[in-house]
mmCIF file of C-alpha atoms and ligand atoms in Angstrom:
data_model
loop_
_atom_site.group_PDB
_atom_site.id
_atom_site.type_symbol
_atom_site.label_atom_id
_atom_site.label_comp_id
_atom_site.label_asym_id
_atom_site.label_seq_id
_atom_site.Cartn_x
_atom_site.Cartn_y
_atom_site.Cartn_z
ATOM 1 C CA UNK A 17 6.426 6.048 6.403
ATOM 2 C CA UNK A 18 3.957 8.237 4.031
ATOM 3 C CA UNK A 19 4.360 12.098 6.152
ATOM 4 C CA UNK A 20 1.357 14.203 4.270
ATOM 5 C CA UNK A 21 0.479 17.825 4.627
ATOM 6 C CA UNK A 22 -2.895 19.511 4.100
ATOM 7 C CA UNK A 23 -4.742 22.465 3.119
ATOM 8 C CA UNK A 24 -1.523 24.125 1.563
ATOM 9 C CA UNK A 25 0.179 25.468 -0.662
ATOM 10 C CA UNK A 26 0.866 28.409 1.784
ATOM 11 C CA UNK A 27 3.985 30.018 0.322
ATOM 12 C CA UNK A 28 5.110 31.575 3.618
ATOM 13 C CA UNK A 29 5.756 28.023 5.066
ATOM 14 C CA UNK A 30 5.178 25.387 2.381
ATOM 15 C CA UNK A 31 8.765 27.137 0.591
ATOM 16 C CA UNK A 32 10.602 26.488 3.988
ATOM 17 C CA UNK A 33 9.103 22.930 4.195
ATOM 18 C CA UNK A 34 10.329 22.185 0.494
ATOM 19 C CA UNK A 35 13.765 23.186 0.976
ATOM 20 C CA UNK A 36 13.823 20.911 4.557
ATOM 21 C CA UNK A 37 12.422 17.935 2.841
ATOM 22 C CA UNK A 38 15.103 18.796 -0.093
ATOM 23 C CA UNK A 39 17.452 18.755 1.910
ATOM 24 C CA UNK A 40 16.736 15.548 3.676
ATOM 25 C CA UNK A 41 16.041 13.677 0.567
ATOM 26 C CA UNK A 42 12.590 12.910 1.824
ATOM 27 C CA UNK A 43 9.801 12.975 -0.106
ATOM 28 C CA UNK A 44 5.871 13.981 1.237
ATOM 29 C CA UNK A 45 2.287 13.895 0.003
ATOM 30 C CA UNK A 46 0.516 17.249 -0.114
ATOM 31 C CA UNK A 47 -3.219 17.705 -0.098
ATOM 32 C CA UNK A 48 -3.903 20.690 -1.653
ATOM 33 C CA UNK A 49 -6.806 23.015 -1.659
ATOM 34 C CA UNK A 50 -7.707 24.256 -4.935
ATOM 35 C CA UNK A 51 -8.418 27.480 -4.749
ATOM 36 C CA UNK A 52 -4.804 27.838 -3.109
ATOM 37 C CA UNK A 53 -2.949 26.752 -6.764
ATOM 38 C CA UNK A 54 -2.979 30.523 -8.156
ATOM 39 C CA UNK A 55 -0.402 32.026 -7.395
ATOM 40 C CA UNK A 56 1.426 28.833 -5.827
ATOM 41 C CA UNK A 57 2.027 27.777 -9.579
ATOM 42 C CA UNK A 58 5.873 27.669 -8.939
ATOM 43 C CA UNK A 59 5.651 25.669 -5.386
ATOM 44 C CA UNK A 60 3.280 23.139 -6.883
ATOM 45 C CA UNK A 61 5.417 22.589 -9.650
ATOM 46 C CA UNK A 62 8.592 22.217 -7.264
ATOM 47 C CA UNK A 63 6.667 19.695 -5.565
ATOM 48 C CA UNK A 64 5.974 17.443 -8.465
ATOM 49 C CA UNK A 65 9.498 18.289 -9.726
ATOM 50 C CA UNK A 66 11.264 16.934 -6.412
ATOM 51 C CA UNK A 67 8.994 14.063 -6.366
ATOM 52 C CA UNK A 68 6.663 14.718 -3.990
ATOM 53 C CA UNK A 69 3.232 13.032 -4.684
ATOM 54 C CA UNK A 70 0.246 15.790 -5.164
ATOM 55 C CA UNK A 71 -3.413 15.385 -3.876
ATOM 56 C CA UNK A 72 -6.495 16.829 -4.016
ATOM 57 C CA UNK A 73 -8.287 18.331 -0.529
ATOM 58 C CA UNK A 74 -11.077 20.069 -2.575
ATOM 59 C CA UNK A 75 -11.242 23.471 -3.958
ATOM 60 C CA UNK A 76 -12.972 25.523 -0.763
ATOM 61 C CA UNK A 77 -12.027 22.901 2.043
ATOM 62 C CA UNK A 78 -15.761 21.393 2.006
ATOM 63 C CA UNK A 79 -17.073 18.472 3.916
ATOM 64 C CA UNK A 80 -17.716 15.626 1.520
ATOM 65 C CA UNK A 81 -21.290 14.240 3.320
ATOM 66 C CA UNK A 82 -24.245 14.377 2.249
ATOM 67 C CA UNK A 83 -23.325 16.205 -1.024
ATOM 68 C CA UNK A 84 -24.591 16.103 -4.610
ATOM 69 C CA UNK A 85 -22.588 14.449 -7.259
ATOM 70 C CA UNK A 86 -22.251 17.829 -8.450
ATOM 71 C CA UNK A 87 -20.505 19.111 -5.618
ATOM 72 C CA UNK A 88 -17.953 16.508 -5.618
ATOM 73 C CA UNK A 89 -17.993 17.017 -9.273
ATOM 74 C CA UNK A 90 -17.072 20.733 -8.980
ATOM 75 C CA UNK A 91 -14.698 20.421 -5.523
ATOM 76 C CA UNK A 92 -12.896 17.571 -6.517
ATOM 77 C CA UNK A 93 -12.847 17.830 -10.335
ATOM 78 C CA UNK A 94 -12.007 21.460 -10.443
ATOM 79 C CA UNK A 95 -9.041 20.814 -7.918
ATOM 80 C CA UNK A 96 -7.985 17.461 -10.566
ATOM 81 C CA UNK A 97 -8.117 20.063 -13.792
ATOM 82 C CA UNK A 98 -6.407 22.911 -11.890
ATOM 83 C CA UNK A 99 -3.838 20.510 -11.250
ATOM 84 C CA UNK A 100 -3.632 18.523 -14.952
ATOM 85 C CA UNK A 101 -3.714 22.254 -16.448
ATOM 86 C CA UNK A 102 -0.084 22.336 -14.261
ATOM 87 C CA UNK A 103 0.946 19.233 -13.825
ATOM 88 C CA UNK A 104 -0.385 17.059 -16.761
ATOM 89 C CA UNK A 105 -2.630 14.856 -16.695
ATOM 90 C CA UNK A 106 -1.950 12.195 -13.654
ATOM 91 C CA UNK A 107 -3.760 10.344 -10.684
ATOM 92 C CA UNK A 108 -4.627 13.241 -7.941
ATOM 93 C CA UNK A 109 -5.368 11.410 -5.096
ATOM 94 C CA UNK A 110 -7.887 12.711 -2.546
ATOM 95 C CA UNK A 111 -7.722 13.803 0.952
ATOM 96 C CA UNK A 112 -11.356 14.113 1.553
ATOM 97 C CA UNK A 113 -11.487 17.741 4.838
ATOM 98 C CA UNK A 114 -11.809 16.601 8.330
ATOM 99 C CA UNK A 115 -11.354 12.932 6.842
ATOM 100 C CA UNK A 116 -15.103 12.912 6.202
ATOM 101 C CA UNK A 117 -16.685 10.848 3.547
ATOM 102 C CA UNK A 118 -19.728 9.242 2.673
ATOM 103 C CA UNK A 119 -20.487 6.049 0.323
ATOM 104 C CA UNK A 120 -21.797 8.616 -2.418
ATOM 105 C CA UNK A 121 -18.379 10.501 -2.193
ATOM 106 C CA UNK A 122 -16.048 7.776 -2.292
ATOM 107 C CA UNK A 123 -18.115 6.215 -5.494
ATOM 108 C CA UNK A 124 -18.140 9.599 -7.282
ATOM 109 C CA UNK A 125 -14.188 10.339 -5.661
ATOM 110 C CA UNK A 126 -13.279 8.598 -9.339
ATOM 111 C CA UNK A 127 -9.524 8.532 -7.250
ATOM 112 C CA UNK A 128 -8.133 6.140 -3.849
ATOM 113 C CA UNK A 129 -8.870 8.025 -1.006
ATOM 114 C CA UNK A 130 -5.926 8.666 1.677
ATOM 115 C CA UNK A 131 -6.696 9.267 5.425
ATOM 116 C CA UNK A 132 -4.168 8.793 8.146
ATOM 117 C CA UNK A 133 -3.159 6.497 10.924
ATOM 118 C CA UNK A 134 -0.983 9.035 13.291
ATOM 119 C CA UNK A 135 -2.774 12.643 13.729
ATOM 120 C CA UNK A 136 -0.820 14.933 16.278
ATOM 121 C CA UNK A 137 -3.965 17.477 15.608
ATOM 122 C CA UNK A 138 -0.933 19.870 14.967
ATOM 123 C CA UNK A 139 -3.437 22.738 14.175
ATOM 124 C CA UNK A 140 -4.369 22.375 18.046
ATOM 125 C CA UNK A 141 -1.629 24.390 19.915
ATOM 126 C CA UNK A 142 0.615 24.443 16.967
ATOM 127 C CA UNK A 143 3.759 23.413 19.235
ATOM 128 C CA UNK A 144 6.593 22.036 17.872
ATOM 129 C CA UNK A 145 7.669 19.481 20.285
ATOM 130 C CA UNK A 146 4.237 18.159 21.769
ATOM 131 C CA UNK A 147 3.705 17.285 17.577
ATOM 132 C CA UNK A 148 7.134 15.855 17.555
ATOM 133 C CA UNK A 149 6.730 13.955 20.663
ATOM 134 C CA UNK A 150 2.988 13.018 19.993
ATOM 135 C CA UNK A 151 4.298 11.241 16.275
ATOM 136 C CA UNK A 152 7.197 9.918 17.481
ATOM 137 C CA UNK A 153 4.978 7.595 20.253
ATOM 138 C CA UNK A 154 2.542 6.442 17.768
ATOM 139 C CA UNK A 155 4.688 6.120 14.707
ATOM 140 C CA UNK A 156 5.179 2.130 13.297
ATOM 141 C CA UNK A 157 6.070 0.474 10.006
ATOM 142 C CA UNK A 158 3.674 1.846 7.295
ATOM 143 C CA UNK A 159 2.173 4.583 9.315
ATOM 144 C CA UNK A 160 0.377 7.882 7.476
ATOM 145 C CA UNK A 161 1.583 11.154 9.601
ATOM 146 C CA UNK A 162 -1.267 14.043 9.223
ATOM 147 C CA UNK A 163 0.418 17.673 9.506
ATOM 148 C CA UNK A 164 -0.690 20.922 8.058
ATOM 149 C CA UNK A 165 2.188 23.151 6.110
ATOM 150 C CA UNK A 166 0.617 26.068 6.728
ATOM 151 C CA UNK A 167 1.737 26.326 10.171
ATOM 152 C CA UNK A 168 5.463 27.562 11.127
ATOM 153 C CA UNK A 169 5.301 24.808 13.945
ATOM 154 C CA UNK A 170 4.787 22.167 11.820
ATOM 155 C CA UNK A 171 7.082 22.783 8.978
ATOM 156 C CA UNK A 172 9.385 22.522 12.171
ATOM 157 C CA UNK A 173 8.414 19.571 13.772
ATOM 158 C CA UNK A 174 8.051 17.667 10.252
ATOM 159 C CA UNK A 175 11.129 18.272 9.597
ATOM 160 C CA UNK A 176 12.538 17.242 13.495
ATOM 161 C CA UNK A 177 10.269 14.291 12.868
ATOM 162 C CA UNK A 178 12.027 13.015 9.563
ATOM 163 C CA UNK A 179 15.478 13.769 11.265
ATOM 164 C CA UNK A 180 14.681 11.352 13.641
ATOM 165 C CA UNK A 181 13.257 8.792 12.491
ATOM 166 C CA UNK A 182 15.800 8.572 9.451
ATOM 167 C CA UNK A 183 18.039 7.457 12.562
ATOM 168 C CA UNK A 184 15.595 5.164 13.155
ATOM 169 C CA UNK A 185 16.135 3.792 9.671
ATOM 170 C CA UNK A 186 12.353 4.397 8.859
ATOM 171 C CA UNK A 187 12.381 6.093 4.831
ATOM 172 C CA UNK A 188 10.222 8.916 3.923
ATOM 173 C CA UNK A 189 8.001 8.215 0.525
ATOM 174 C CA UNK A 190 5.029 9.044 -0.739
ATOM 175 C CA UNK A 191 1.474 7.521 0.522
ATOM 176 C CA UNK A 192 1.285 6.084 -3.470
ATOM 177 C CA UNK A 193 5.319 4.076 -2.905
ATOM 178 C CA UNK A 194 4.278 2.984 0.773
ATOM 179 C CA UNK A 195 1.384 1.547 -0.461
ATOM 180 C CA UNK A 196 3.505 -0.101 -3.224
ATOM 181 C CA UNK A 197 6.319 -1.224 -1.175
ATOM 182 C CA UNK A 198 3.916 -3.049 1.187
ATOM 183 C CA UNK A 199 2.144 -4.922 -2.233
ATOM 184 C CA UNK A 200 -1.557 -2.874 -1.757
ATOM 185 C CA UNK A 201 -2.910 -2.677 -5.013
ATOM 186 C CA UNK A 202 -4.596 1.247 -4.604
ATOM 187 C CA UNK A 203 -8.556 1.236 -5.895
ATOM 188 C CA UNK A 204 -10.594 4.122 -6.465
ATOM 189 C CA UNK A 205 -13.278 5.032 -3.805
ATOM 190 C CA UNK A 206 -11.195 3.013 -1.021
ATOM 191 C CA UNK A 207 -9.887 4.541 1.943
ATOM 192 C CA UNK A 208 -6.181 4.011 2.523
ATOM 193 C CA UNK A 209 -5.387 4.446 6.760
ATOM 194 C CA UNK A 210 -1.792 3.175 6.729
ATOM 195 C CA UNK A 211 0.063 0.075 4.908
ATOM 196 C CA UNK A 212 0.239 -2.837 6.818
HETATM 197 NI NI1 NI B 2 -7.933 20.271 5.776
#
């Protein structure tokens, strides 16, 4: 199971979610909005450094249709050299907001796109158990969980969620090793759901 977080870093929840995950030995996918990185420096880094895999979700949180190959040029490539600049110079991945996308964005994306296959809309009521209870119905073999770590709730409920599904015997890894351990071959400018 790939569990992914957008439209962090947030350091008031995002540090709590780190340590949880640490502690668990499971490892996530963040999203993260650009403009977000200053400041963050240290929490990005700890993500990379725990092995976590990083992604971009654009620098101002923009929807991706019907833009200029600018745009996606400055959203999505200022978000990839914000993160080299840290990071070093790997594949960033991108989220594309609100999962939309057009045919222009995913051949100028230059990266595979990820969107999901289980969506508690967490952001909703932002309550712990109906997210817990909404993933653990849908969740199967190869499934990508969408939560957001900047609420409280859902550091909370990702981290009930990974407690119990461990005793399920399901394994927490990144959206690029689930992908991998079910022989998909990722492409740039395709859109990745879940691995089947
Ligand atoms: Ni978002």
């Amino acid at each position: 199971i790939a569990i992914t977080f957008d439209d962090g870093p947030r350091r008031e929840t995002t540090e709590r979610l780190l340590a949880g995950l640490a502690e668990r030995g499971a490892r996530a996918t963040f999203f993260l909005i650009g403009k977000q990185i200053e400041g963050n420096e240290d929490l990005v880094e700890r993500m990379q450094a725990e092995g976590h895999q990083i992604g971009s979700h654009t620098w101002n949180h923009v929807r991706l249709l019907g833009v200029t190959e600018e745009t996606i040029r400055q959203e999505v490539g200022q978000t990839e050299a914000a993160l080299e600049s840290l990071l070093g110079g790997e594949d960033y991945w991108l989220r594309p907001p609100y999962g939309i996308i057009d045919d222009a964005g995913l051949r100028w994306a230059g990266s595979p796109v990820v969107l999901w296959s289980v969506d508690p809309e967490d952001w909703k009521d932002q309550d712990t158990g109906r997210v817990v209870g909404s993933v653990l119905s849908h969740v199967e073999d190869g499934s990508i969980i969408l939560l957001h770590d900047i609420y409280d709730s859902s550091v909370d409920a990702a981290l009930q969620i990974a407690d119990a599904l461990s005793g399920q015997g399901y394994c927490f890894v990144t959206v690029e090793q689930l992908l991998q351990a079910k022989g998909i071959q990722p492409q740039d400018g395709t859109v990745y759901r879940c691995a089947k």
